C-alpha cells in the first residue's frame, strides 16, 4: 500500500518550498531550511535562518458523497522564522511570505493530486523571549478528494 494522498501532499509542499531561492527567481533563500513538524524554537540558530516549518494541522471532510468519493480540505500552517531584527526582519518576513505564496500558486493542483489550493492568510509577530526573531505564520488549504474509505486513492 502506498502513501496516503495527505502524506503525498505534505511531501509535495515541502519539496516545493525547498525550491525557494534567489537563483530560482524568488526574493529569499528560505528554501534552504524547510522542516516538517519541527518546533519553531528548534530552528532559532541564526546560522540556519531563515527557516520554514510546515504543519498539516487539519484534514476536514467537506462533502461525503454516496458515490464513494470524499471531498477534503487539508489545512496547513507554515511558520516563517527570520533572524534579523527590527525593520529588516519585518521586510525579510514579508519577502518570504510572498515567496511562499508564489511557490504555492505555481501549481495549485500539486501535480493533479488536488483540485485547488487557497490562501487563508498570514500574520507576523516578534518573539518576545528573543526580541530579535520575527515569526510569521502562513495559512493555506489544499482541497482534494479520495475514495470514501481509501485515503491513498484519488477517484
Coordinates of N, CA, C and O in Angstrom, one line a residue:
X1 N 0.8 -1.2 0.0 CA 0.0 0.0 0.0 C 0.9 1.2 0.0 O 1.9 1.3 0.7
X2 N 0.5 2.2 -0.8 CA 1.3 3.4 -0.9 C 1.0 4.5 0.1 O 0.2 4.2 1.0
X3 N 1.7 5.6 0.0 CA 1.4 6.7 1.0 C 0.0 7.2 0.7 O -0.5 7.3 -0.4
X4 N -0.6 7.7 1.8 CA -1.9 8.4 1.6 C -1.8 9.6 0.8 O -0.7 10.2 0.7
X5 N -2.9 10.1 0.2 CA -2.8 11.4 -0.5 C -2.4 12.5 0.4 O -1.6 13.4 0.0
X6 N -2.8 12.5 1.7 CA -2.4 13.5 2.6 C -0.8 13.5 2.7 O -0.2 14.6 2.7
X7 N -0.2 12.4 2.9 CA 1.2 12.3 3.0 C 1.9 12.8 1.8 O 2.9 13.5 1.8
X8 N 1.4 12.4 0.6 CA 1.9 12.8 -0.7 C 1.9 14.3 -0.8 O 2.8 14.9 -1.3
X9 N 0.8 14.9 -0.4 CA 0.6 16.4 -0.5 C 1.6 17.1 0.5 O 2.2 18.1 0.1
X10 N 1.8 16.6 1.7 CA 2.7 17.2 2.6 C 4.1 17.1 2.0 O 4.9 18.1 2.1
X11 N 4.5 16.0 1.4 CA 5.8 15.9 0.8 C 6.0 16.8 -0.4 O 7.0 17.4 -0.6
X12 N 4.9 17.0 -1.2 CA 5.0 17.9 -2.3 C 5.1 19.4 -1.8 O 5.9 20.2 -2.4
X13 N 4.4 19.7 -0.7 CA 4.5 21.1 -0.2 C 6.0 21.3 0.3 O 6.6 22.3 0.0
X14 N 6.5 20.4 1.0 CA 7.9 20.5 1.5 C 8.9 20.6 0.3 O 9.8 21.5 0.3
X15 N 8.7 19.8 -0.7 CA 9.6 19.9 -1.8 C 9.5 21.2 -2.6 O 10.5 21.8 -3.0
X16 N 8.3 21.7 -2.7 CA 8.1 22.9 -3.5 C 8.7 24.1 -2.7 O 9.3 24.9 -3.3
X17 N 8.5 24.1 -1.4 CA 9.0 25.2 -0.6 C 10.6 25.2 -0.6 O 11.2 26.2 -0.5
X18 N 11.1 24.0 -0.7 CA 12.6 23.9 -0.8 C 13.2 24.5 -2.0 O 14.4 24.7 -2.1
X19 N 12.4 24.8 -3.0 CA 12.9 25.4 -4.2 C 13.0 26.9 -4.1 O 13.5 27.6 -5.0
X20 N 12.5 27.5 -3.0 CA 12.6 29.0 -2.8 C 14.0 29.4 -2.6 O 14.7 29.1 -1.6
X21 N 14.5 30.1 -3.7 CA 15.9 30.6 -3.6 C 16.0 31.8 -4.6 O 15.2 31.8 -5.6
X22 N 16.9 32.6 -4.4 CA 17.1 33.7 -5.4 C 17.5 33.2 -6.8 O 17.0 33.7 -7.7
X23 N 18.2 32.1 -6.8 CA 18.6 31.5 -8.1 C 17.4 31.1 -8.9 O 17.4 31.0 -10.1
X24 N 16.3 30.7 -8.2 CA 15.1 30.2 -8.8 C 14.1 31.4 -9.0 O 12.9 31.1 -9.3
X25 N 14.5 32.6 -8.8 CA 13.7 33.8 -9.1 C 12.9 34.3 -7.9 O 12.0 35.2 -8.1
X26 N 13.1 33.8 -6.7 CA 12.4 34.2 -5.5 C 13.2 35.4 -4.9 O 14.3 35.7 -5.3
X27 N 12.7 35.9 -3.8 CA 13.3 37.1 -3.1 C 14.2 36.6 -2.0 O 14.9 37.5 -1.4
X28 N 14.1 35.4 -1.6 CA 14.8 34.9 -0.4 C 15.5 33.6 -0.6 O 15.2 32.9 -1.7
X29 N 16.2 33.1 0.4 CA 16.8 31.8 0.4 C 16.1 30.9 1.4 O 16.7 30.0 2.0
X30 N 14.8 31.2 1.7 CA 14.0 30.4 2.7 C 14.0 28.9 2.4 O 13.8 28.2 3.4
X31 N 14.1 28.5 1.2 CA 14.0 27.1 0.9 C 15.2 26.3 1.4 O 15.1 25.0 1.3
X32 N 16.2 26.9 1.8 CA 17.4 26.2 2.3 C 17.1 25.4 3.6 O 17.8 24.4 3.9
X33 N 16.2 25.9 4.4 CA 15.8 25.3 5.7 C 14.3 25.1 5.7 O 13.6 25.9 6.2
X34 N 13.9 23.9 5.3 CA 12.5 23.6 5.3 C 12.3 22.3 6.2 O 13.0 21.3 6.0
X35 N 11.4 22.4 7.2 CA 11.2 21.3 8.1 C 9.7 21.0 8.2 O 8.9 21.9 8.1
X36 N 9.4 19.7 8.4 CA 8.0 19.3 8.6 C 7.8 19.0 10.1 O 8.6 18.1 10.6
X37 N 6.9 19.6 10.7 CA 6.5 19.4 12.1 C 7.7 19.5 13.1 O 7.8 18.8 14.1
X38 N 8.6 20.4 12.8 CA 9.7 20.6 13.8 C 9.3 21.9 14.6 O 8.9 22.9 14.0
X39 N 9.5 21.9 15.9 CA 9.2 23.1 16.6 C 10.0 24.3 16.2 O 11.2 24.2 15.9
X40 N 9.3 25.5 16.0 CA 10.0 26.7 15.5 C 11.1 27.0 16.5 O 12.2 27.5 16.1
X41 N 11.0 26.7 17.8 CA 12.0 27.0 18.7 C 13.3 26.2 18.4 O 14.4 26.6 18.9
X42 N 13.2 25.1 17.7 CA 14.4 24.3 17.4 C 15.2 24.8 16.2 O 16.2 24.3 15.9
X43 N 14.6 25.8 15.5 CA 15.3 26.4 14.4 C 15.8 27.8 14.6 O 15.9 28.6 13.6
X44 N 16.0 28.2 15.8 CA 16.4 29.6 16.1 C 17.9 29.9 16.0 O 18.3 31.0 16.3
X45 N 18.7 28.9 15.7 CA 20.1 29.1 15.5 C 20.2 30.0 14.2 O 19.9 29.7 13.1
X46 N 20.8 31.2 14.5 CA 20.8 32.2 13.4 C 21.6 31.7 12.2 O 21.3 32.2 11.1
X47 N 22.5 30.8 12.3 CA 23.2 30.3 11.1 C 22.2 29.5 10.2 O 22.5 29.3 9.0
X48 N 21.1 29.0 10.7 CA 20.1 28.3 9.9 C 18.9 29.0 9.6 O 17.8 28.4 9.3
X49 N 19.0 30.3 9.6 CA 17.8 31.2 9.3 C 18.0 31.9 8.0 O 19.1 32.2 7.7
X50 N 16.9 32.2 7.3 CA 15.5 31.9 7.6 C 15.2 30.5 7.5 O 15.9 29.7 6.9
X51 N 14.1 30.1 8.1 CA 13.6 28.7 8.1 C 12.1 28.7 7.9 O 11.4 29.6 8.4
X52 N 11.6 27.6 7.3 CA 10.2 27.4 7.2 C 9.9 26.1 7.9 O 10.5 25.1 7.7
X53 N 8.8 26.1 8.7 CA 8.3 24.9 9.4 C 6.9 24.6 9.0 O 6.0 25.4 9.2
X54 N 6.7 23.5 8.3 CA 5.4 23.1 7.8 C 4.7 22.2 8.7 O 5.2 21.2 9.3
X55 N 3.4 22.5 8.9 CA 2.5 21.6 9.7 C 1.2 21.4 8.9 O 0.6 22.4 8.5
X56 N 0.8 20.2 8.8 CA -0.6 19.9 8.2 C -1.5 19.8 9.5 O -1.4 18.8 10.2
X57 N -2.3 20.8 9.7 CA -2.9 20.9 11.0 C -4.4 20.4 11.0 O -4.9 20.1 12.1
X58 N -5.0 20.2 9.9 CA -6.3 19.7 9.9 C -6.6 19.0 8.5 O -6.0 19.4 7.5
X59 N -7.5 18.1 8.5 CA -8.0 17.5 7.3 C -9.5 17.2 7.4 O -9.9 16.2 7.9
X60 N -10.2 18.2 7.0 CA -11.7 18.2 7.2 C -12.4 17.6 6.0 O -12.1 17.9 4.9
X61 N -13.5 16.9 6.3 CA -14.3 16.4 5.2 C -15.3 17.5 4.9 O -16.0 18.1 5.8
X62 N -15.3 17.9 3.6 CA -16.2 19.0 3.2 C -17.5 18.4 2.6 O -18.5 19.1 2.5
X63 N -17.4 17.2 2.1 CA -18.5 16.6 1.4 C -18.2 15.1 1.3 O -17.2 14.7 0.8
X64 N -19.2 14.3 1.7 CA -19.0 12.8 1.6 C -20.2 12.3 0.7 O -21.3 12.3 1.1
X65 N -19.8 12.0 -0.5 CA -20.8 11.6 -1.5 C -21.2 10.1 -1.4 O -20.4 9.3 -1.0
X66 N -22.4 9.8 -1.7 CA -22.8 8.4 -1.8 C -22.1 7.7 -2.9 O -22.2 6.5 -3.0
X67 N -21.5 8.4 -3.8 CA -20.8 7.8 -4.9 C -19.5 7.2 -4.5 O -18.8 6.6 -5.4
X68 N -19.1 7.3 -3.3 CA -17.8 6.7 -2.8 C -16.7 7.7 -2.8 O -15.5 7.3 -2.6
X69 N -16.9 9.0 -3.1 CA -15.9 10.0 -3.1 C -16.0 10.9 -1.9 O -17.1 11.3 -1.5
X70 N -14.9 11.2 -1.3 CA -14.9 12.1 -0.1 C -14.1 13.4 -0.5 O -12.9 13.3 -1.0
X71 N -14.7 14.5 -0.3 CA -14.0 15.8 -0.6 C -13.4 16.3 0.7 O -14.1 16.3 1.7
X72 N -12.2 16.8 0.7 CA -11.5 17.1 1.9 C -10.8 18.5 1.7 O -10.5 18.9 0.6
X73 N -10.6 19.1 2.9 CA -9.8 20.4 2.9 C -8.7 20.2 3.9 O -8.9 20.1 5.1
X74 N -7.5 20.1 3.4 CA -6.2 19.9 4.2 C -5.6 21.2 4.5 O -5.1 21.9 3.7
X75 N -5.7 21.6 5.8 CA -5.2 22.8 6.3 C -3.7 22.8 6.7 O -3.2 21.8 7.3
X76 N -3.0 23.8 6.2 CA -1.5 23.9 6.5 C -1.3 25.2 7.3 O -1.9 26.2 7.0
X77 N -0.3 25.2 8.2 CA 0.3 26.3 8.8 C 1.8 26.2 8.5 O 2.4 25.2 8.6
X78 N 2.4 27.3 8.1 CA 3.9 27.4 7.8 C 4.4 28.5 8.7 O 4.0 29.7 8.5
X79 N 5.3 28.1 9.6 CA 6.0 29.1 10.4 C 7.2 29.6 9.6 O 8.0 28.8 9.1
X80 N 7.3 30.9 9.6 CA 8.5 31.6 8.9 C 9.3 32.2 10.1 O 8.8 33.0 10.8
X81 N 10.6 31.7 10.2 CA 11.4 32.2 11.3 C 12.5 33.0 10.6 O 13.3 32.5 9.8
X82 N 12.6 34.3 11.0 CA 13.6 35.2 10.4 C 14.5 35.7 11.5 O 14.0 36.1 12.6
X83 N 15.8 35.7 11.3 CA 16.8 36.0 12.3 C 17.2 37.5 12.4 O 17.9 37.8 13.4
X84 N 16.9 38.3 11.5 CA 17.3 39.7 11.6 C 16.4 40.4 12.7 O 15.5 39.8 13.2
X85 N 16.7 41.7 12.9 CA 15.9 42.4 13.9 C 15.4 43.7 13.3 O 15.8 44.1 12.2
X86 N 14.3 44.2 14.0 CA 13.8 45.5 13.6 C 13.1 45.5 12.2 O 12.5 44.5 11.8
X87 N 13.2 46.6 11.5 CA 12.6 46.8 10.2 C 13.1 45.8 9.2 O 12.3 45.3 8.3
X88 N 14.3 45.4 9.3 CA 14.9 44.5 8.3 C 14.3 43.1 8.4 O 13.9 42.5 7.5
X89 N 14.0 42.7 9.7 CA 13.4 41.4 9.9 C 11.9 41.4 9.3 O 11.5 40.4 8.7
X90 N 11.2 42.5 9.6 CA 9.8 42.5 9.1 C 9.8 42.5 7.6 O 9.0 41.9 6.9
X91 N 10.8 43.3 7.0 CA 10.8 43.3 5.5 C 11.2 41.9 5.0 O 10.6 41.4 4.0
X92 N 12.1 41.2 5.6 CA 12.5 39.8 5.2 C 11.3 38.9 5.3 O 11.1 38.1 4.4
X93 N 10.6 39.0 6.4 CA 9.4 38.2 6.6 C 8.4 38.4 5.5 O 7.8 37.4 5.0
X94 N 8.2 39.6 5.1 CA 7.2 39.9 4.0 C 7.7 39.3 2.7 O 6.9 38.8 2.0
X95 N 9.0 39.4 2.5 CA 9.5 38.8 1.2 C 9.3 37.3 1.2 O 8.9 36.7 0.2
X96 N 9.5 36.7 2.4 CA 9.4 35.2 2.4 C 7.9 34.8 2.3 O 7.6 33.8 1.7
X97 N 7.0 35.6 2.9 CA 5.6 35.3 2.8 C 5.2 35.4 1.3 O 4.5 34.5 0.8
X98 N 5.7 36.4 0.6 CA 5.4 36.5 -0.8 C 6.0 35.3 -1.6 O 5.3 34.8 -2.5
X99 N 7.2 34.9 -1.2 CA 7.8 33.7 -1.9 C 7.0 32.5 -1.7 O 6.7 31.7 -2.6
X100 N 6.5 32.3 -0.4 CA 5.7 31.1 -0.1 C 4.4 31.1 -0.9 O 4.0 30.1 -1.5
X101 N 3.8 32.3 -1.0 CA 2.5 32.4 -1.7 C 2.8 32.1 -3.2 O 2.0 31.4 -3.8
X102 N 3.8 32.6 -3.8 CA 4.1 32.3 -5.2 C 4.4 30.9 -5.4 O 4.0 30.3 -6.4
X103 N 5.2 30.2 -4.5 CA 5.5 28.8 -4.6 C 4.2 28.0 -4.6 O 4.1 27.1 -5.4
X104 N 3.4 28.3 -3.7 CA 2.1 27.5 -3.6 C 1.3 27.7 -4.9 O 0.7 26.7 -5.5
X105 N 1.2 28.9 -5.4 CA 0.4 29.2 -6.6 C 1.0 28.7 -7.9 O 0.4 28.7 -8.9
X106 N 2.3 28.3 -7.9 CA 2.9 27.9 -9.1 C 2.3 26.6 -9.7 O 2.4 26.4 -10.9
X107 N 1.7 25.8 -8.9 CA 0.9 24.6 -9.3 C -0.1 24.3 -8.2 O 0.2 23.5 -7.3
X108 N -1.2 25.0 -8.1 CA -2.1 24.8 -7.0 C -2.9 23.5 -7.0 O -3.6 23.2 -6.1
X109 N -2.6 22.7 -8.1 CA -3.2 21.4 -8.1 C -2.3 20.3 -7.7 O -2.6 19.1 -7.7
X110 N -1.0 20.6 -7.4 CA 0.0 19.7 -6.9 C 0.1 18.5 -7.7 O -0.1 17.4 -7.3
X111 N 0.5 18.7 -9.0 CA 0.7 17.6 -9.9 C -0.6 16.7 -10.0 O -0.5 15.5 -10.1
X112 N -1.7 17.4 -10.0 CA -3.0 16.7 -10.2 C -3.5 15.9 -9.0 O -4.4 15.1 -9.1
X113 N -2.8 16.0 -7.8 CA -3.3 15.3 -6.6 C -4.4 16.1 -6.0 O -5.2 15.5 -5.2
X114 N -4.6 17.3 -6.3 CA -5.6 18.2 -5.6 C -6.5 18.9 -6.6 O -6.1 18.9 -7.8
X115 N -7.6 19.4 -6.2 CA -8.5 20.2 -7.0 C -8.1 21.6 -7.0 O -8.3 22.3 -8.0
X116 N -7.6 22.1 -5.9 CA -7.4 23.6 -5.8 C -6.6 23.9 -4.5 O -6.7 23.1 -3.5
X117 N -5.9 25.0 -4.4 CA -5.3 25.5 -3.2 C -5.8 26.9 -3.0 O -6.1 27.6 -3.9
X118 N -6.0 27.2 -1.7 CA -6.4 28.6 -1.4 C -5.6 29.2 -0.3 O -5.2 28.5 0.7
X119 N -5.3 30.4 -0.4 CA -4.5 31.2 0.6 C -5.5 31.6 1.7 O -6.5 32.3 1.4
X120 N -5.2 31.3 2.9 CA -6.1 31.6 4.0 C -5.6 32.8 4.8 O -6.3 33.3 5.7
X121 N -4.4 33.3 4.6 CA -3.9 34.5 5.3 C -2.5 34.2 5.9 O -1.9 33.2 5.9
X122 N -2.0 35.3 6.6 CA -0.8 35.3 7.3 C -0.8 36.3 8.4 O -1.6 37.2 8.4
X123 N 0.2 36.1 9.3 CA 0.4 37.1 10.4 C 1.8 37.1 10.8 O 2.6 36.2 10.5
X124 N 2.2 38.2 11.5 CA 3.6 38.3 11.9 C 3.6 38.8 13.4 O 2.8 39.6 13.8
X125 N 4.6 38.3 14.1 CA 4.8 38.7 15.5 C 6.3 38.7 15.8 O 7.1 38.0 15.1
X126 N 6.7 39.5 16.8 CA 8.1 39.4 17.3 C 8.1 38.4 18.5 O 7.3 38.5 19.3
X127 N 9.1 37.5 18.4 CA 9.3 36.6 19.5 C 9.7 37.4 20.8 O 10.8 38.0 20.8
X128 N 8.8 37.4 21.7 CA 9.0 38.3 22.9 C 10.2 37.8 23.8 O 10.9 38.6 24.4
X129 N 10.5 36.5 23.8 CA 11.6 36.0 24.6 C 12.9 36.3 23.9 O 13.8 36.7 24.6
X130 N 13.0 36.3 22.6 CA 14.3 36.6 21.9 C 14.4 38.0 21.6 O 15.5 38.6 21.5
X131 N 13.2 38.7 21.3 CA 13.2 40.1 20.9 C 13.9 40.4 19.6 O 14.1 41.6 19.3
X132 N 14.5 39.4 19.0 CA 15.2 39.7 17.8 C 14.7 38.9 16.6 O 15.0 39.1 15.5
X133 N 13.9 37.9 16.9 CA 13.4 37.0 15.9 C 12.0 37.4 15.5 O 11.1 37.6 16.3
X134 N 11.7 37.5 14.2 CA 10.4 37.7 13.7 C 9.8 36.4 13.3 O 10.5 35.6 12.6
X135 N 8.6 36.1 13.8 CA 7.9 34.8 13.4 C 6.7 35.3 12.6 O 5.9 36.1 13.0
X136 N 6.6 34.7 11.4 CA 5.4 34.9 10.6 C 4.7 33.5 10.5 O 5.4 32.5 10.6
X137 N 3.4 33.5 10.3 CA 2.7 32.3 10.1 C 1.8 32.5 8.8 O 1.1 33.4 8.7
X138 N 1.9 31.5 7.9 CA 1.2 31.5 6.7 C 0.2 30.3 6.8 O 0.5 29.3 7.4
X139 N -1.1 30.6 6.4 CA -2.1 29.5 6.4 C -2.7 29.4 5.0 O -3.0 30.3 4.3
X140 N -2.8 28.1 4.6 CA -3.4 27.8 3.3 C -4.1 26.4 3.4 O -3.8 25.7 4.3
X141 N -4.9 26.2 2.4 CA -5.7 24.9 2.4 C -5.6 24.3 1.0 O -5.6 25.0 0.0
X142 N -5.4 23.0 1.0 CA -5.4 22.3 -0.3 C -6.7 21.5 -0.3 O -7.0 20.7 0.6
X143 N -7.5 21.7 -1.3 CA -8.8 20.9 -1.5 C -8.5 19.7 -2.4 O -7.9 19.9 -3.5
X144 N -8.8 18.5 -1.9 CA -8.6 17.3 -2.7 C -9.7 16.3 -2.4 O -10.6 16.5 -1.6
X145 N -9.7 15.2 -3.1 CA -10.7 14.2 -2.9 C -10.0 12.8 -3.0 O -8.9 12.7 -3.5
X146 N -10.7 11.8 -2.4 CA -10.2 10.5 -2.5 C -11.4 9.5 -2.3 O -12.5 9.9 -2.0
X147 N -11.1 8.2 -2.5 CA -12.2 7.2 -2.2 C -12.6 7.3 -0.8 O -11.9 7.6 0.1
X148 N -13.9 7.0 -0.6 CA -14.5 7.2 0.7 C -13.7 6.5 1.8 O -13.5 7.0 2.9
X149 N -13.3 5.3 1.6 CA -12.5 4.6 2.6 C -11.1 4.2 2.1 O -10.5 3.3 2.7
X150 N -10.7 4.8 1.1 CA -9.3 4.5 0.6 C -8.5 5.9 0.5 O -8.5 6.5 -0.6
X151 N -7.9 6.3 1.5 CA -7.2 7.6 1.5 C -6.0 7.7 0.7 O -5.4 8.7 0.5
X152 N -5.6 6.5 0.0 CA -4.4 6.6 -0.9 C -4.8 6.6 -2.3 O -4.0 6.5 -3.2
X153 N -6.1 6.7 -2.6 CA -6.6 6.6 -4.0 C -7.5 7.8 -4.3 O -8.5 8.0 -3.7
X154 N -7.1 8.5 -5.3 CA -7.9 9.6 -5.9 C -8.9 9.0 -6.8 O -8.5 8.2 -7.6
X155 N -10.1 9.4 -6.7 CA -11.2 8.9 -7.5 C -11.6 9.9 -8.6 O -11.6 11.0 -8.3

